[in-house]
Coordinates of C-alpha atoms in Angstrom, one line a residue:
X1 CA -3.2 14.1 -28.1
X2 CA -1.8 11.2 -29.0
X3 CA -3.3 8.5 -31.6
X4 CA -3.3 5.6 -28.3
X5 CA -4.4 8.4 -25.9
X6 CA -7.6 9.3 -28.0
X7 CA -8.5 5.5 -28.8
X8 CA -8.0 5.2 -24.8
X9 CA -10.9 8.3 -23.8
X10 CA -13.2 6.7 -26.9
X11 CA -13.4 3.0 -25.4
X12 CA -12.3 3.5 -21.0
X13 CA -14.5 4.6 -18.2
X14 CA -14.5 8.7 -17.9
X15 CA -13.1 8.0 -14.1
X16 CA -10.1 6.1 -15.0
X17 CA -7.5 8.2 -14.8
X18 CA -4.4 9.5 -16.3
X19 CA -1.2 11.0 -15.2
X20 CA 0.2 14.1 -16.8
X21 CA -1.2 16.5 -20.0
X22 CA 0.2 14.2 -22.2
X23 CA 0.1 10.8 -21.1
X24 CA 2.9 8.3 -21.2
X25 CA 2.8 5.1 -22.9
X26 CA 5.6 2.9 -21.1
X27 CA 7.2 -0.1 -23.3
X28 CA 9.8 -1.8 -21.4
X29 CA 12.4 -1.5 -18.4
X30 CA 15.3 -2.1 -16.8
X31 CA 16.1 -1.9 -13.0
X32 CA 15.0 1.6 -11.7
X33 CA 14.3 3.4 -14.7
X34 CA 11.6 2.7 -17.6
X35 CA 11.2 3.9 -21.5
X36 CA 8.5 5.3 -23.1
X37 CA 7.2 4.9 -26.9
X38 CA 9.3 8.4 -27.8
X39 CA 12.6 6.5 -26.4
X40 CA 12.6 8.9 -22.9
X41 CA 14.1 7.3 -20.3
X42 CA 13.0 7.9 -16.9
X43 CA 14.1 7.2 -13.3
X44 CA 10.8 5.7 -11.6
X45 CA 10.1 6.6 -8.1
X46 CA 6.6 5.1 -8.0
X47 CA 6.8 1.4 -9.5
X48 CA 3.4 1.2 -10.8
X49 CA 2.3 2.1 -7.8
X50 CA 4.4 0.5 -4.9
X51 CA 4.4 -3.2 -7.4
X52 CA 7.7 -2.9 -9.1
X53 CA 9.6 -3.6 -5.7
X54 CA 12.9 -5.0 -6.7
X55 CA 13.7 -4.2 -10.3
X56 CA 11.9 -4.0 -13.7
X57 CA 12.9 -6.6 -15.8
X58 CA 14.4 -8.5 -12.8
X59 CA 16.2 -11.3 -14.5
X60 CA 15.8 -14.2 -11.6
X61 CA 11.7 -12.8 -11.8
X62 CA 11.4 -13.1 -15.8
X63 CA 13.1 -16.4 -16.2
X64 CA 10.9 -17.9 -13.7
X65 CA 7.9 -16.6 -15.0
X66 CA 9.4 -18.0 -18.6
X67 CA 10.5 -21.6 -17.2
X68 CA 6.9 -21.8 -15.3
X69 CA 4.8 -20.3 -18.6
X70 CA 7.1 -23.2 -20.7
X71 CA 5.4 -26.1 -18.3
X72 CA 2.2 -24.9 -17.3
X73 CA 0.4 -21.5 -17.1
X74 CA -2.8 -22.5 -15.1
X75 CA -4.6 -25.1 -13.5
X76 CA -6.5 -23.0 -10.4
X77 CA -7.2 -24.1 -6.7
X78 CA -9.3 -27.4 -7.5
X79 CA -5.7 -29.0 -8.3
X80 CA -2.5 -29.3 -6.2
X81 CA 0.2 -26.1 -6.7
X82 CA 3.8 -26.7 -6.0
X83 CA 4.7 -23.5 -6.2
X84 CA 1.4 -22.0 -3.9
X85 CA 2.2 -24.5 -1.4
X86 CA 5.9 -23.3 -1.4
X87 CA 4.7 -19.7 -1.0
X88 CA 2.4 -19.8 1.5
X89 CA 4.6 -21.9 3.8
X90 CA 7.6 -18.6 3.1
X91 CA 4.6 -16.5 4.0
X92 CA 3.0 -18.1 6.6
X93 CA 6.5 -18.4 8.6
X94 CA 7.3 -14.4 8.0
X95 CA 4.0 -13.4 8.9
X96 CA 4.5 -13.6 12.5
X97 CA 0.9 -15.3 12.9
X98 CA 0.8 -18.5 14.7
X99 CA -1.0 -21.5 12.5
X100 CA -0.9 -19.5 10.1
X101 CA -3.3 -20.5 6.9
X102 CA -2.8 -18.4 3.5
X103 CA -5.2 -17.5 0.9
X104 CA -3.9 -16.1 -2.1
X105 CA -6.2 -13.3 -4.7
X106 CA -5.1 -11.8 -7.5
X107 CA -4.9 -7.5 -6.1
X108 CA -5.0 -5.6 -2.8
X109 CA -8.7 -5.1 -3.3
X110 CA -9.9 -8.9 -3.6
X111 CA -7.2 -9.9 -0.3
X112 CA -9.0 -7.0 1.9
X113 CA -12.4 -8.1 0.2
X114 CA -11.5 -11.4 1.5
X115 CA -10.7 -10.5 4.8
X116 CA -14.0 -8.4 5.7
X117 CA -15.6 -11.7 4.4
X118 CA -13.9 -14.0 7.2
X119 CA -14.1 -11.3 9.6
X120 CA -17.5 -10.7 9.2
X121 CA -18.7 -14.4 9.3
X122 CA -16.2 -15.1 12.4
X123 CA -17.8 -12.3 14.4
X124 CA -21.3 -12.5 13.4
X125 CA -21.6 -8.7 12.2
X126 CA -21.0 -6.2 9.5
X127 CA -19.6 -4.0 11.3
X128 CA -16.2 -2.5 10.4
X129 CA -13.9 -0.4 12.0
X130 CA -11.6 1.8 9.5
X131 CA -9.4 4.6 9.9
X132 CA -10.7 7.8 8.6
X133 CA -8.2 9.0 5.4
X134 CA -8.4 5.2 4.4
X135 CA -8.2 3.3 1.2
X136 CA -8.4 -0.8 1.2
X137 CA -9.2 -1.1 -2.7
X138 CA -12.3 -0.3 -5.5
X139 CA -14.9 -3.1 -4.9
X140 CA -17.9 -2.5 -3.2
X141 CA -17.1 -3.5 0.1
X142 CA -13.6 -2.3 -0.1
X143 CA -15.2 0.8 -1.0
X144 CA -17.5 1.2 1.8
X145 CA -14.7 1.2 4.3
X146 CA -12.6 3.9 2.7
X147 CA -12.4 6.8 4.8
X148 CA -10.9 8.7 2.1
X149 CA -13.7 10.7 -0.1
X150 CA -12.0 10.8 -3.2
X151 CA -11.6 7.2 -3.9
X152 CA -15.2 6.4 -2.0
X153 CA -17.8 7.1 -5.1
X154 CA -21.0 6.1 -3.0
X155 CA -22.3 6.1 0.6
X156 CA -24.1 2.5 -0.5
X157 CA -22.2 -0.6 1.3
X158 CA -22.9 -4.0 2.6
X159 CA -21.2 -3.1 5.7
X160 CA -22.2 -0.7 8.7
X161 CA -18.8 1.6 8.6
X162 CA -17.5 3.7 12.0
X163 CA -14.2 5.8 10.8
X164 CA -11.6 6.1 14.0
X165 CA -9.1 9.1 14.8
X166 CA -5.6 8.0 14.6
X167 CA -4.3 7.5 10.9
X168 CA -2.9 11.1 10.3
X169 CA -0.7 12.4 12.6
X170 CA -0.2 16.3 11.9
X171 CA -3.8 17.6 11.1
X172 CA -6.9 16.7 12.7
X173 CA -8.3 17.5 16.4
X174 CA -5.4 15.9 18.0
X175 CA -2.4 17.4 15.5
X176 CA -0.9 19.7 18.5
X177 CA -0.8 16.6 21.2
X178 CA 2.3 15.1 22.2
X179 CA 2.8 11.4 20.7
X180 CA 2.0 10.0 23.9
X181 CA -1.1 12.3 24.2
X182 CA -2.2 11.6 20.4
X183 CA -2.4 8.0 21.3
X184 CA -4.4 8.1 24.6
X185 CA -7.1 10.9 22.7
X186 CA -7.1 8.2 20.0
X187 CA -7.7 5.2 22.5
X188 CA -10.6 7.1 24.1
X189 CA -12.4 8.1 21.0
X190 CA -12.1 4.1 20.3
X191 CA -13.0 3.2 23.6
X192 CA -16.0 6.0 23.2
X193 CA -17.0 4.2 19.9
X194 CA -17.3 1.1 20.9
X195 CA -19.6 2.3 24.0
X196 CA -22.1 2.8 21.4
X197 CA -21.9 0.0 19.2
X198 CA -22.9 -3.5 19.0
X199 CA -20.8 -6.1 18.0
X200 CA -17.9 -4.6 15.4
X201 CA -16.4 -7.4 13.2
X202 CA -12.8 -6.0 12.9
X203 CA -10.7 -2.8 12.9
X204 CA -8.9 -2.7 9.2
X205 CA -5.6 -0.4 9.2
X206 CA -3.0 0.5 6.9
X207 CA 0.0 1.0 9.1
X208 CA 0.9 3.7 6.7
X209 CA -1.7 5.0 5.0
X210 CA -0.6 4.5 1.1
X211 CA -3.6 6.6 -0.7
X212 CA -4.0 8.7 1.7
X213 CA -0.3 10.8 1.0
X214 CA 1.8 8.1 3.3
X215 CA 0.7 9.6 6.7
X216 CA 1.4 6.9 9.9
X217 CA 0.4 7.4 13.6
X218 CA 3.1 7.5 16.4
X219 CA 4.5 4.2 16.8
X220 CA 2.6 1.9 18.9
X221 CA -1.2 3.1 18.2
X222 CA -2.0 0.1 16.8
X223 CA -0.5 -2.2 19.6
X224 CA -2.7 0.3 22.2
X225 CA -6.0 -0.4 20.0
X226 CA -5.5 -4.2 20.1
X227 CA -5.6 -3.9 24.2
X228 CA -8.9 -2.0 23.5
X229 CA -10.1 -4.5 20.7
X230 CA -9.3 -7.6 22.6
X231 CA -11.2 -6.8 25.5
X232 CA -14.3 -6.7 23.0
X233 CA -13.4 -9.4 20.8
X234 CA -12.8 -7.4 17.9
X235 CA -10.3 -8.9 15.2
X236 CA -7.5 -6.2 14.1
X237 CA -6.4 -6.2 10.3
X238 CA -3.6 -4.9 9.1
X239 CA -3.4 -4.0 5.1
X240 CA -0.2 -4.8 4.3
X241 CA -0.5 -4.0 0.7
X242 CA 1.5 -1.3 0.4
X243 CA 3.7 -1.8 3.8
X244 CA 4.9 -5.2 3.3
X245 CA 7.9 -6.9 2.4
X246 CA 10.1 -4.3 4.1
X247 CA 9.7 -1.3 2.1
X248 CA 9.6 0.9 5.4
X249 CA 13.3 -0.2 6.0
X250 CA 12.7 -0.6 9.7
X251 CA 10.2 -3.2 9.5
X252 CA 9.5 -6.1 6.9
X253 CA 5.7 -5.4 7.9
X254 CA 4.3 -2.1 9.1
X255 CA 2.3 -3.5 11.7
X256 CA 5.9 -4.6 13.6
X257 CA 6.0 -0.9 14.8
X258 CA 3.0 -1.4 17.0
X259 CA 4.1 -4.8 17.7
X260 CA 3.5 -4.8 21.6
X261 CA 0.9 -7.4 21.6
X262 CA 1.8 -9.6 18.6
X263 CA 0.7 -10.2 15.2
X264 CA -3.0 -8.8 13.8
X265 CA -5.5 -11.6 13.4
X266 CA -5.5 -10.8 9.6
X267 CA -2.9 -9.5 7.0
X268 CA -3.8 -8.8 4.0
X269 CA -0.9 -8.3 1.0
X270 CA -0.3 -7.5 -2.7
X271 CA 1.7 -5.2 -4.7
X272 CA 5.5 -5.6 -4.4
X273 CA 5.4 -9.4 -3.8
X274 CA 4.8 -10.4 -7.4
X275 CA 7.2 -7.1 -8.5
X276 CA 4.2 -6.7 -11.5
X277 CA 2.4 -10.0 -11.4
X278 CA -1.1 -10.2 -10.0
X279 CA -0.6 -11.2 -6.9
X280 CA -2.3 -10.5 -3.5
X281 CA -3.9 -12.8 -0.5
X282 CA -4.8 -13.3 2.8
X283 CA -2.9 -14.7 5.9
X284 CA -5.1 -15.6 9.8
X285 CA -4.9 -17.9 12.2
X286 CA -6.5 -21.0 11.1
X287 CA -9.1 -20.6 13.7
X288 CA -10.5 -17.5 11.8
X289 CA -9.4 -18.4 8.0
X290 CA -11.6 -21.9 8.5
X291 CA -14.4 -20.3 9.6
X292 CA -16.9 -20.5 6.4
X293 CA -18.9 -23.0 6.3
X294 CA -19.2 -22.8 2.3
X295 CA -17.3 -24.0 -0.5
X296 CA -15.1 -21.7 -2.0
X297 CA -11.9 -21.2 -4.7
X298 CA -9.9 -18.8 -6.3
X299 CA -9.7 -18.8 -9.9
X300 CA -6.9 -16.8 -11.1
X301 CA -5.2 -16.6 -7.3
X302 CA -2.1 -18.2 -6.5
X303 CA -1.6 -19.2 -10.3
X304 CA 1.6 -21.4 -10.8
X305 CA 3.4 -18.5 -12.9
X306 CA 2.3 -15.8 -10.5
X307 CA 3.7 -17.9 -7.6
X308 CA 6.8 -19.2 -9.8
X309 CA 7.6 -14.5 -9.6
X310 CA 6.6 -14.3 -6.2
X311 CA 9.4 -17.0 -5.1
X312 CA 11.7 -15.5 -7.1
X313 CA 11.4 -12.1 -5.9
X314 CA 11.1 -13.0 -2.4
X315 CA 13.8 -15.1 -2.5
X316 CA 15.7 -11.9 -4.6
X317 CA 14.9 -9.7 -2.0
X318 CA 15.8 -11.5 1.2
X319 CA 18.7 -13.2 -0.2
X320 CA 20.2 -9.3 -0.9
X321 CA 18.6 -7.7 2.6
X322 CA 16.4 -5.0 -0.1
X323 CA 14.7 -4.1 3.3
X324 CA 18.3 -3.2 4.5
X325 CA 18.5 -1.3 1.7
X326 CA 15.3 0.7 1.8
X327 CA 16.2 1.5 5.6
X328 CA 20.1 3.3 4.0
X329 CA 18.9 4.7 1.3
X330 CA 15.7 5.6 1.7
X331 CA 17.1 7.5 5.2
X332 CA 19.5 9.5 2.7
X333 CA 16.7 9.8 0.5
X334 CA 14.5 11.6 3.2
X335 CA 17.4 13.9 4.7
X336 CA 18.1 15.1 0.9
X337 CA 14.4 15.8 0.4
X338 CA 13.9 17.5 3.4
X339 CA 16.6 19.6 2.8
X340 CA 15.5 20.2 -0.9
X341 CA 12.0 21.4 1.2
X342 CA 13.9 23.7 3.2
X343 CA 13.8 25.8 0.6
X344 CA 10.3 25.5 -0.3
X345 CA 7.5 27.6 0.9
X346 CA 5.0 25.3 -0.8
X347 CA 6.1 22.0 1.4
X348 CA 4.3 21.6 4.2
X349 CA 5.9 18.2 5.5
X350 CA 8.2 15.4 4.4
X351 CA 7.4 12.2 5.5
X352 CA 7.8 8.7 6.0
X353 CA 9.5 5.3 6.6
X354 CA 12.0 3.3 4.0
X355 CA 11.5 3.9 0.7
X356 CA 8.1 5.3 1.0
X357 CA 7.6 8.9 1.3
X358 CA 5.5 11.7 1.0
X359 CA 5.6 15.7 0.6
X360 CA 2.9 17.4 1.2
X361 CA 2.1 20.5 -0.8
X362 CA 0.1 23.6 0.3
X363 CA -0.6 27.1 -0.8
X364 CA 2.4 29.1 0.5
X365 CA 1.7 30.5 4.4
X366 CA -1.5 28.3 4.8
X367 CA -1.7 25.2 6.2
X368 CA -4.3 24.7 2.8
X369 CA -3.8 21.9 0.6
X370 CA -2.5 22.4 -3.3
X371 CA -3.4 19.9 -5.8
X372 CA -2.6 22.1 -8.6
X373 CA 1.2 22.0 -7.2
X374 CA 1.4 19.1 -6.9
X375 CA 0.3 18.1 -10.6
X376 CA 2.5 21.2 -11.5
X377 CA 5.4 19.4 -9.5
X378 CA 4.3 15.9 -11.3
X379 CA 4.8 17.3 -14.8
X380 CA 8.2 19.5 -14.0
X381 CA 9.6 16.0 -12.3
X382 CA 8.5 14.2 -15.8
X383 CA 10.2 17.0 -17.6
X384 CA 13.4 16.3 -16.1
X385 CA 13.4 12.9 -15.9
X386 CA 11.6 11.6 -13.4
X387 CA 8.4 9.5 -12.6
X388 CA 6.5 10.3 -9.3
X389 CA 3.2 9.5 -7.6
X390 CA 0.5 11.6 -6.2
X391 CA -2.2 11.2 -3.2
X392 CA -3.4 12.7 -0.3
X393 CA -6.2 13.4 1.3
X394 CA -9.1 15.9 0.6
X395 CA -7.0 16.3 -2.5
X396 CA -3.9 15.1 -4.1
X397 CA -1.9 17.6 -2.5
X398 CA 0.8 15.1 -1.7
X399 CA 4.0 13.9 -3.6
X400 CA 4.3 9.8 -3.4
X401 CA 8.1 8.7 -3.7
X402 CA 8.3 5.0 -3.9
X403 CA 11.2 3.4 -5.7
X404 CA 12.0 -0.1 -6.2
X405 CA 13.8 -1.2 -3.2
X406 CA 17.3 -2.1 -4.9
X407 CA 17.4 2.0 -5.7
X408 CA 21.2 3.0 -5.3
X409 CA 22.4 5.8 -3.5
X410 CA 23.5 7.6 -6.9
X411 CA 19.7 7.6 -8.4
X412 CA 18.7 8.8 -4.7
X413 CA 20.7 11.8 -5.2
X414 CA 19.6 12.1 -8.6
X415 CA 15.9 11.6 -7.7
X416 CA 16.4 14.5 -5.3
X417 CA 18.2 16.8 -7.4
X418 CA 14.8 16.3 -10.0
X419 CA 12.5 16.6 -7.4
X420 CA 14.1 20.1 -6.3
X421 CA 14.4 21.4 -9.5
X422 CA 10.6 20.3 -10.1
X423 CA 9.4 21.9 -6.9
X424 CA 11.5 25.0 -8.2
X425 CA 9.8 25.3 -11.6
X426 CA 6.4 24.3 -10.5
X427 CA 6.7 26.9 -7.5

């Protein structure tokens, strides 16, 4: 055990976790691979956790941090914000929302926090509708409507929660259905659920569900839930957090591949946009985002250097089509892994959209989740070079493979080659 890893356990939270045996202390970057304090380099595949998005050390991102740090660091919501203003008019426009209004946070967890706050003072009710397998972030609320029991550490809420069918697509009742069939079971057990309750707020979704091991429903679930949720004046939120910004290749947001009926009423976002600075926020139609009647500010949100990053990365990223990128490479990326599974007894499934994918791990000839693989997996990749995620779940049974989005087709082969290695050694 390390000298920093011991002063860590004698001052953090038991429940604060830490990847690997030994855990890594990380001291700089440079594009898609990172350092730690024994001089190993590594090829990252999970970006702190889907927030890395373009590149560490992305120069246009770190000299506009430095120019906006040089002028002024802070100043919060009371004053005018050049560079928030600038944002949330880029935002607004690619959100698809009409009158669109923008509120920005500083994580995933205070933008969904803030949207079960306008939902639920829109509609009158605390009420929520969430997807079962679910994560929307660690606060109290956010907590109350994760449908995922691992990260969920008590049944106590401000909120009345009802969990729907629909946000994992191969296990469950409806597993062995058709796509078409999965999504009229899905409809009825909505349609069922709201027969017996009052006055639900909103329905939040992650179009791909990040926490839980990067599991989706067939395309176009969510557009037959907002014909359902319209008739009943229920808002529909998508949690873009991990989605957004056109990691899945296909889509710069994951709600566009249930984009029948339009835009949700509320997106939420984070991660990726500041590629490492805190950023995260809100985006709804101006009738819904005006609806408190109280005053209210945001401290830390939408901080001139935060927002100086987040034009520079978006502008980064647009200006060099990274969501292009993510759909080419991170379709090679998939085809190599699933061949690399192939030959795996221990992989149940690869998945996913983009650059954001998932294997899920079981016990060899059951259909029984593995944890213990997948951590086993986690420290061969780390042996050989690589940096990897985990989730899922029951358990984390489930490898989490998201790269920065300007990953080259060389590292993708090289991930891969890791990765099956890894799988081989752990297995």
């Amino acid at each position: 055990m390390t000298g920093l890893h011991e002063r860590h356990l004698v001052v953090s939270p038991e429940w604060l976790a830490l990847y690997y045996r030994h855990p890594l202390e990380l001291t700089h970057g440079e594009g898609r691979h990172v350092w730690d304090a024994d001089g190993n380099r590594y090829l990252d595949f999970f970006g702190g956790i889907l927030t890395t998005m373009t590149a560490h050390a992305l120069p246009e991102v770190t000299k506009a941090v430095a120019e906006q740090a040089g002028r002024i660091i802070h100043s919060s919501t009371l004053y005018l914000n050049r560079p928030m203003v600038e944002m949330a008019e880029r935002i607004a426009t690619l959100s698809g929302i009409p009158d669109a209004r923008v509120f920005f946070t500083t994580s995933g967890t205070e933008a969904n926090d803030t949207a079960l706050l306008l939902a639920t003072a829109y509609r009158r009710s605390n009420q929520i509708l969430a997807m079962r397998n679910s994560y929307h972030g660690r606060s109290f609320s956010t907590v109350s409507i994760t449908g995922n029991q691992a990260w969920s550490p008590t049944s106590l809420s401000p909120l009345q929660t009802l969990y729907v069918h629909g946000g994992v697509r191969t296990r469950g009742p409806y597993a062995e259905l058709s796509d078409e069939a999965f999504i009229r079971a899905c409809v009825a057990d909505l349609e069922d659920l709201l027969g017996h309750t009052r006055n639900p707020a909103a329905l939040i979704a992650e179009p791909i569900q990040g926490v839980g091991g990067f599991t989706s429903p067939p395309d176009g679930l969510f557009a037959a839930f907002r014909e359902v949720l319209d008739q009943h004046g229920v808002l529909w939120i998508s949690d873009e957090v991990q989605t957004g910004w056109g990691r899945t290749g296909e889509h710069f947001w994951g709600w566009q591949a249930h984009a029948e009926n339009g835009p949700p009423d509320i997106l939420t976002f984070a991660k990726g946009i500041g590629n490492g600075m805190s950023v995260g926020g809100v985006v709804a139609r101006a009738e819904v985002m005006n609806c408190l009647d109280a005053n209210s500010i945001s401290t830390f949100g939408g901080s001139p250097v935060t927002m100086a990053a987040s034009l520079a990365n978006l502008g980064y990223l647009l200006e060099h089509d990274l969501q292009g990128n993510a759909r080419r490479v991170g379709g090679l990326l998939i085809e190599r892994l699933r061949s690399v599974a192939a030959a795996s007894p221990a992989v149940r499934e690869v998945r996913g959209r983009g650059l954001m994918i998932g294997i899920e791990l079981v016990k060899p000839g059951t259909d029984e989740a593995d944890p213990e693989a997948a951590a086993a997996v986690l420290e061969a990749a780390r042996a050989g070079g690589l940096l990897i995620g985990k989730g899922g779940g029951h358990s984390t049974s489930v490898l989490r493979i998201a790269p920065p989005l300007t990953l080259t087709v060389a590292e993708a082969e090289e991930g891969a080659a890791i990765l099956a290695d890894a799988l081989h050694a752990a297995g």
